[in-house]
mmCIF file of C-alpha atoms in Angstrom:
data_model
loop_
_atom_site.group_PDB
_atom_site.id
_atom_site.type_symbol
_atom_site.label_atom_id
_atom_site.label_comp_id
_atom_site.label_asym_id
_atom_site.label_seq_id
_atom_site.Cartn_x
_atom_site.Cartn_y
_atom_site.Cartn_z
ATOM 1 C CA MET W 157 189.802 16.148 65.122
ATOM 2 C CA ALA W 158 189.359 19.943 65.195
ATOM 3 C CA LYS W 159 185.622 19.515 64.847
ATOM 4 C CA ASP W 160 185.542 17.167 67.853
ATOM 5 C CA THR W 161 187.594 19.687 69.841
ATOM 6 C CA ARG W 162 185.183 22.522 69.007
ATOM 7 C CA GLU W 163 182.213 20.375 69.957
ATOM 8 C CA THR W 164 183.910 19.459 73.245
ATOM 9 C CA VAL W 165 184.573 23.122 74.030
ATOM 10 C CA LYS W 166 180.972 24.065 73.222
ATOM 11 C CA ASP W 167 179.669 21.192 75.326
ATOM 12 C CA THR W 168 181.892 22.211 78.249
ATOM 13 C CA ALA W 169 180.749 25.835 77.998
ATOM 14 C CA ALA W 170 177.109 24.785 77.840
ATOM 15 C CA ARG W 171 177.564 22.666 80.951
ATOM 16 C CA GLY W 172 179.478 25.391 82.792
ATOM 17 C CA ALA W 173 176.808 28.067 82.276
ATOM 18 C CA PRO W 174 174.196 26.422 84.548
ATOM 19 C CA ALA W 175 176.881 25.860 87.182
ATOM 20 C CA ALA W 176 177.798 29.557 87.147
ATOM 21 C CA GLU W 177 174.139 30.549 87.413
ATOM 22 C CA GLY W 178 173.741 28.116 90.288
ATOM 23 C CA ARG W 179 176.660 29.703 92.137
ATOM 24 C CA LYS W 180 175.119 33.160 91.660
ATOM 25 C CA LEU W 181 171.782 31.939 92.971
ATOM 26 C CA ARG W 182 173.421 30.321 95.996
ATOM 27 C CA ARG W 183 175.258 33.547 96.789
ATOM 28 C CA GLY W 184 172.018 35.498 96.485
ATOM 29 C CA PHE W 185 170.188 33.130 98.820
ATOM 30 C CA LEU W 186 173.148 33.294 101.225
ATOM 31 C CA VAL W 187 172.832 37.088 101.302
ATOM 32 C CA LEU W 188 169.124 36.710 102.113
ATOM 33 C CA ALA W 189 169.934 34.326 104.958
ATOM 34 C CA LEU W 190 172.565 36.703 106.361
ATOM 35 C CA LEU W 191 170.131 39.617 106.160
ATOM 36 C CA GLY W 192 167.570 37.489 107.978
ATOM 37 C CA ALA W 193 170.111 36.707 110.692
ATOM 38 C CA ILE W 194 170.776 40.435 111.146
ATOM 39 C CA LEU W 195 167.027 41.115 111.431
ATOM 40 C CA VAL W 196 166.623 38.302 113.959
ATOM 41 C CA LEU W 197 169.488 39.717 116.012
ATOM 42 C CA GLY W 198 167.929 43.180 115.872
ATOM 43 C CA GLY W 199 164.576 41.768 116.930
ATOM 44 C CA LEU W 200 166.064 39.942 119.903
ATOM 45 C CA VAL W 201 167.955 43.050 121.008
ATOM 46 C CA GLY W 202 164.756 45.076 120.621
ATOM 47 C CA LEU W 203 162.828 42.648 122.802
ATOM 48 C CA VAL W 204 165.451 43.048 125.505
ATOM 49 C CA TYR W 205 165.569 46.863 125.250
ATOM 50 C CA VAL W 206 161.970 47.657 124.341
ATOM 51 C CA GLY W 207 162.240 51.305 125.372
ATOM 52 C CA VAL W 208 165.132 51.909 122.996
ATOM 53 C CA ALA W 209 163.281 49.966 120.295
ATOM 54 C CA THR W 210 160.238 52.205 120.761
ATOM 55 C CA LEU W 211 162.232 55.413 120.372
ATOM 56 C CA THR W 212 164.159 53.961 117.436
ATOM 57 C CA SER W 213 160.979 52.924 115.647
ATOM 58 C CA MET W 214 159.443 56.367 116.207
ATOM 59 C CA ILE W 215 162.533 58.124 114.827
ATOM 60 C CA LEU W 216 162.515 55.853 111.793
ATOM 61 C CA PHE W 217 158.810 56.491 111.338
ATOM 62 C CA GLY W 218 159.384 60.229 111.515
ATOM 63 C CA TRP W 219 162.142 60.131 108.916
ATOM 64 C CA LEU W 220 159.960 58.009 106.642
ATOM 65 C CA LEU W 221 157.189 60.585 106.880
ATOM 66 C CA LEU W 222 159.589 63.441 106.248
ATOM 67 C CA VAL W 223 161.327 61.846 103.278
ATOM 68 C CA GLY W 224 158.028 60.640 101.841
ATOM 69 C CA GLY W 225 156.585 64.133 102.130
ATOM 70 C CA LEU W 226 159.580 65.682 100.352
ATOM 71 C CA VAL W 227 159.390 63.122 97.544
ATOM 72 C CA GLY W 228 155.652 63.716 97.225
ATOM 73 C CA LEU W 229 156.232 67.473 97.083
ATOM 74 C CA LEU W 230 158.756 67.077 94.264
ATOM 75 C CA GLN W 231 156.333 64.876 92.354
ATOM 76 C CA SER W 232 153.567 67.438 92.862
ATOM 77 C CA VAL W 233 155.789 70.197 91.458
ATOM 78 C CA GLN W 234 156.315 68.083 88.365
ATOM 79 C CA LEU W 235 152.518 67.741 88.041
ATOM 80 C CA ARG W 236 151.786 71.468 88.369
ATOM 81 C CA GLY W 237 149.013 72.613 86.098
ATOM 82 C CA THR W 238 147.066 69.362 86.548
ATOM 83 C CA SER W 239 143.983 68.688 88.644
ATOM 84 C CA VAL W 240 145.904 66.690 91.270
ATOM 85 C CA PHE W 241 148.568 69.331 91.912
ATOM 86 C CA TRP W 242 147.044 70.906 95.020
ATOM 87 C CA LEU W 243 145.959 67.548 96.419
ATOM 88 C CA GLY W 244 149.524 66.277 96.144
ATOM 89 C CA VAL W 245 150.871 69.457 97.758
ATOM 90 C CA VAL W 246 148.469 69.159 100.700
ATOM 91 C CA VAL W 247 149.265 65.464 101.281
ATOM 92 C CA ALA W 248 153.010 66.126 101.046
ATOM 93 C CA ALA W 249 152.750 69.067 103.461
ATOM 94 C CA LEU W 250 150.849 66.923 105.969
ATOM 95 C CA ASN W 251 153.480 64.178 105.753
ATOM 96 C CA ILE W 252 156.288 66.686 106.252
ATOM 97 C CA ALA W 253 154.524 68.277 109.225
ATOM 98 C CA ALA W 254 153.825 64.873 110.800
ATOM 99 C CA GLY W 255 157.435 63.813 110.289
ATOM 100 C CA VAL W 256 158.740 66.972 111.962
ATOM 101 C CA VAL W 257 156.389 66.510 114.923
ATOM 102 C CA VAL W 258 157.361 62.856 115.367
ATOM 103 C CA LEU W 259 161.083 63.653 115.197
ATOM 104 C CA ARG W 260 160.789 66.527 117.695
ATOM 105 C CA HIS W 261 158.492 64.687 120.130
ATOM 106 C CA PRO W 262 159.048 60.918 119.785
ATOM 107 C CA GLU W 263 157.717 60.127 123.277
ATOM 108 C CA GLY W 264 154.446 61.985 122.749
ATOM 109 C CA SER W 265 154.088 60.483 119.288
ATOM 110 C CA ALA W 266 154.587 57.028 120.795
ATOM 111 C CA GLU W 267 151.822 57.716 123.288
ATOM 112 C CA ALA W 268 149.455 58.835 120.522
ATOM 113 C CA LEU W 269 150.240 55.822 118.350
ATOM 114 C CA THR W 270 149.822 53.491 121.317
ATOM 115 C CA MET W 271 146.380 54.953 122.004
ATOM 116 C CA PHE W 272 145.489 54.552 118.331
ATOM 117 C CA ALA W 273 146.689 50.935 118.324
ATOM 118 C CA ALA W 274 144.701 50.153 121.465
ATOM 119 C CA LEU W 275 141.539 51.588 119.904
ATOM 120 C CA LEU W 276 142.155 49.501 116.796
ATOM 121 C CA PHE W 277 142.523 46.370 118.926
ATOM 122 C CA LEU W 278 139.303 47.191 120.771
ATOM 123 C CA THR W 279 137.191 47.934 117.708
ATOM 124 C CA GLY W 280 138.632 44.991 115.764
ATOM 125 C CA GLY W 281 138.014 42.637 118.669
ATOM 126 C CA VAL W 282 134.420 43.820 119.113
ATOM 127 C CA PHE W 283 133.667 43.472 115.394
ATOM 128 C CA ARG W 284 135.148 39.983 115.285
ATOM 129 C CA LEU W 285 133.207 38.882 118.363
ATOM 130 C CA VAL W 286 129.904 40.241 117.083
ATOM 131 C CA GLY W 287 130.514 38.938 113.565
ATOM 132 C CA SER W 288 131.397 35.452 114.770
ATOM 133 C CA VAL W 289 128.308 35.251 116.953
ATOM 134 C CA VAL W 290 125.959 36.594 114.271
ATOM 135 C CA VAL W 291 127.340 34.743 111.249
ATOM 136 C CA ARG W 292 128.487 31.486 112.918
ATOM 137 C CA GLY W 293 130.492 30.431 109.881
ATOM 138 C CA PRO W 294 132.896 27.509 109.522
ATOM 139 C CA GLN W 295 135.649 29.546 111.251
ATOM 140 C CA PHE W 296 133.436 30.458 114.197
ATOM 141 C CA GLY W 297 135.807 29.284 116.928
ATOM 142 C CA LEU W 298 138.919 30.851 115.412
ATOM 143 C CA THR W 299 137.188 34.199 114.803
ATOM 144 C CA LEU W 300 135.797 34.172 118.327
ATOM 145 C CA VAL W 301 139.249 33.581 119.821
ATOM 146 C CA GLN W 302 140.795 36.310 117.653
ATOM 147 C CA GLY W 303 138.115 38.787 118.690
ATOM 148 C CA ALA W 304 138.508 37.984 122.376
ATOM 149 C CA PHE W 305 142.299 38.271 122.122
ATOM 150 C CA GLY W 306 142.123 41.634 120.346
ATOM 151 C CA LEU W 307 139.605 42.980 122.862
ATOM 152 C CA LEU W 308 141.712 41.803 125.809
ATOM 153 C CA LEU W 309 144.897 43.260 124.309
ATOM 154 C CA GLY W 310 143.231 46.629 123.722
ATOM 155 C CA ILE W 311 141.926 46.738 127.292
ATOM 156 C CA LEU W 312 145.344 45.878 128.730
ATOM 157 C CA VAL W 313 147.107 48.548 126.662
ATOM 158 C CA LEU W 314 144.552 51.204 127.593
ATOM 159 C CA ALA W 315 144.631 50.235 131.260
ATOM 160 C CA GLU W 316 148.356 51.024 131.482
ATOM 161 C CA TRP W 317 148.410 53.980 129.110
ATOM 162 C CA PRO W 318 150.512 56.166 128.816
ATOM 163 C CA GLY W 319 153.074 53.922 130.509
ATOM 164 C CA SER W 320 152.340 51.171 127.983
ATOM 165 C CA SER W 321 153.600 53.444 125.201
ATOM 166 C CA LEU W 322 157.165 52.775 126.373
ATOM 167 C CA TYR W 323 157.078 49.116 125.363
ATOM 168 C CA VAL W 324 154.065 48.376 123.119
ATOM 169 C CA ILE W 325 155.401 49.866 119.882
ATOM 170 C CA GLY W 326 158.931 48.615 120.565
ATOM 171 C CA THR W 327 157.627 45.105 121.196
ATOM 172 C CA PHE W 328 155.614 45.058 117.969
ATOM 173 C CA PHE W 329 158.547 46.493 116.026
ATOM 174 C CA SER W 330 160.963 43.910 117.461
ATOM 175 C CA LEU W 331 158.561 41.034 116.803
ATOM 176 C CA ALA W 332 158.149 42.196 113.209
ATOM 177 C CA LEU W 333 161.936 42.209 112.770
ATOM 178 C CA LEU W 334 162.212 38.779 114.382
ATOM 179 C CA PHE W 335 159.590 37.057 112.234
ATOM 180 C CA ASP W 336 160.730 38.776 109.032
ATOM 181 C CA GLY W 337 164.278 37.660 109.768
ATOM 182 C CA LEU W 338 163.197 34.076 110.381
ATOM 183 C CA GLY W 339 161.287 34.142 107.112
ATOM 184 C CA LEU W 340 164.334 35.385 105.203
ATOM 185 C CA ILE W 341 166.549 32.742 106.813
ATOM 186 C CA ALA W 342 164.105 30.004 105.848
ATOM 187 C CA LEU W 343 163.878 31.396 102.305
ATOM 188 C CA GLY W 344 167.650 31.631 101.937
ATOM 189 C CA LEU W 345 168.426 28.159 103.261
ATOM 190 C CA GLY W 346 165.553 26.575 101.359
ATOM 191 C CA GLY W 347 166.596 28.327 98.157
ATOM 192 C CA ARG W 348 170.181 27.075 98.484
ATOM 193 C CA LYS W 349 168.950 23.517 98.970
ATOM 194 C CA LEU W 350 166.619 23.837 95.977
ATOM 195 C CA VAL W 351 169.460 25.106 93.783
ATOM 196 C CA GLY W 352 171.571 22.151 94.923
ATOM 197 C CA TYR W 353 168.803 19.703 93.987
ATOM 198 C CA VAL W 354 168.413 21.294 90.556
ATOM 199 C CA GLU W 355 172.160 21.190 89.934
ATOM 200 C CA ASP W 356 172.237 17.508 90.886
ATOM 201 C CA ALA W 357 169.363 16.853 88.489
ATOM 202 C CA VAL W 358 171.028 18.568 85.514
ATOM 203 C CA THR W 359 174.574 17.284 86.161
ATOM 204 C CA PRO W 360 175.973 15.425 83.088
ATOM 205 C CA GLY W 361 175.414 11.702 83.457
ATOM 206 C CA ASN W 362 172.115 12.103 85.336
ATOM 207 C CA ALA W 363 168.502 12.404 84.239
ATOM 208 C CA GLU W 364 169.022 15.224 81.728
ATOM 209 C CA VAL W 365 171.312 13.152 79.521
ATOM 210 C CA GLY W 366 169.279 9.980 79.805
ATOM 211 C CA GLY W 367 170.299 8.696 83.242
ATOM 212 C CA THR W 368 173.272 6.619 84.301
ATOM 213 C CA ALA W 369 174.798 3.812 82.303
ATOM 214 C CA GLY W 370 172.899 1.258 84.329
ATOM 215 C CA ASP W 371 169.584 2.941 83.495
ATOM 216 C CA ARG W 372 170.104 3.075 79.726
ATOM 217 C CA GLY W 373 169.664 -0.642 79.096
ATOM 218 C CA PRO W 374 171.688 -3.155 77.056
ATOM 219 C CA LEU W 375 170.602 -1.686 73.710
ATOM 220 C CA HIS W 376 172.106 1.680 74.548
ATOM 221 C CA LYS W 377 175.275 0.006 75.814
ATOM 222 C CA GLY W 378 175.602 -1.849 72.522
ATOM 223 C CA SER W 379 175.197 1.312 70.492
ATOM 224 C CA LEU W 380 177.882 3.019 72.571
ATOM 225 C CA LYS W 381 180.234 0.079 72.039
ATOM 226 C CA THR W 382 179.586 0.101 68.279
ATOM 227 C CA GLU W 383 180.341 3.823 68.059
ATOM 228 C CA GLN W 384 183.579 3.331 70.009
ATOM 229 C CA ASP W 385 184.666 0.493 67.675
ATOM 230 C CA GLU W 386 184.003 2.650 64.617
ATOM 231 C CA GLN W 387 186.075 5.472 66.093
ATOM 232 C CA ASP W 388 188.962 3.053 66.785
ATOM 233 C CA GLN W 389 188.844 1.701 63.215
ATOM 234 C CA SER W 390 188.809 5.199 61.740
ATOM 235 C CA SER W 391 191.808 6.220 63.842
ATOM 236 C CA ASN W 392 193.731 3.117 62.732
#
């Protein structure tokens, strides 16, 4: 009797462990979905207030440069005496200087980055157009459309520069938040559903233990009945 009790306790613990892991996974995926909802909300607010989003993104960019430069400087100090020491110091100093400039002049930095982005759109669009016409590969139409879109976007940004710097970076930043948030929401909800499917599959009485009683066939039912009769006789 004690042996059966110990086996029952072990079996219950073994069945409870996957359930606990499933609850942890569901909570983790729920946190991802909530984080995605926050990012989506931030992206929508940024699309409404693109000017504020532009300044916010520039301030964040400046702090990233500053903190990255300080971390790089500390790493360079640890590597003093090596051949990469001065290279690390120079790169860290440039990052720190760029971060200070961006933080002190976010509007001017936004104008410079907008000009840089417009030039990237122009050059990328021209290269895609020329490459699609010259190569004429299987993705000819898609590459041609991408090149024309990039070229048109670069021309539009440059035509309204520097006024376009007030909304271009903020729009891109808000769209990035929006799509990243949607991706996290989809990942979180899909992960919770997947965990639920796995838990249903490994629940006692399902496929992991040989299926339901109706799926085990008459032979298995007979063996179960014989075992039950033997247990009744032994108890009597």
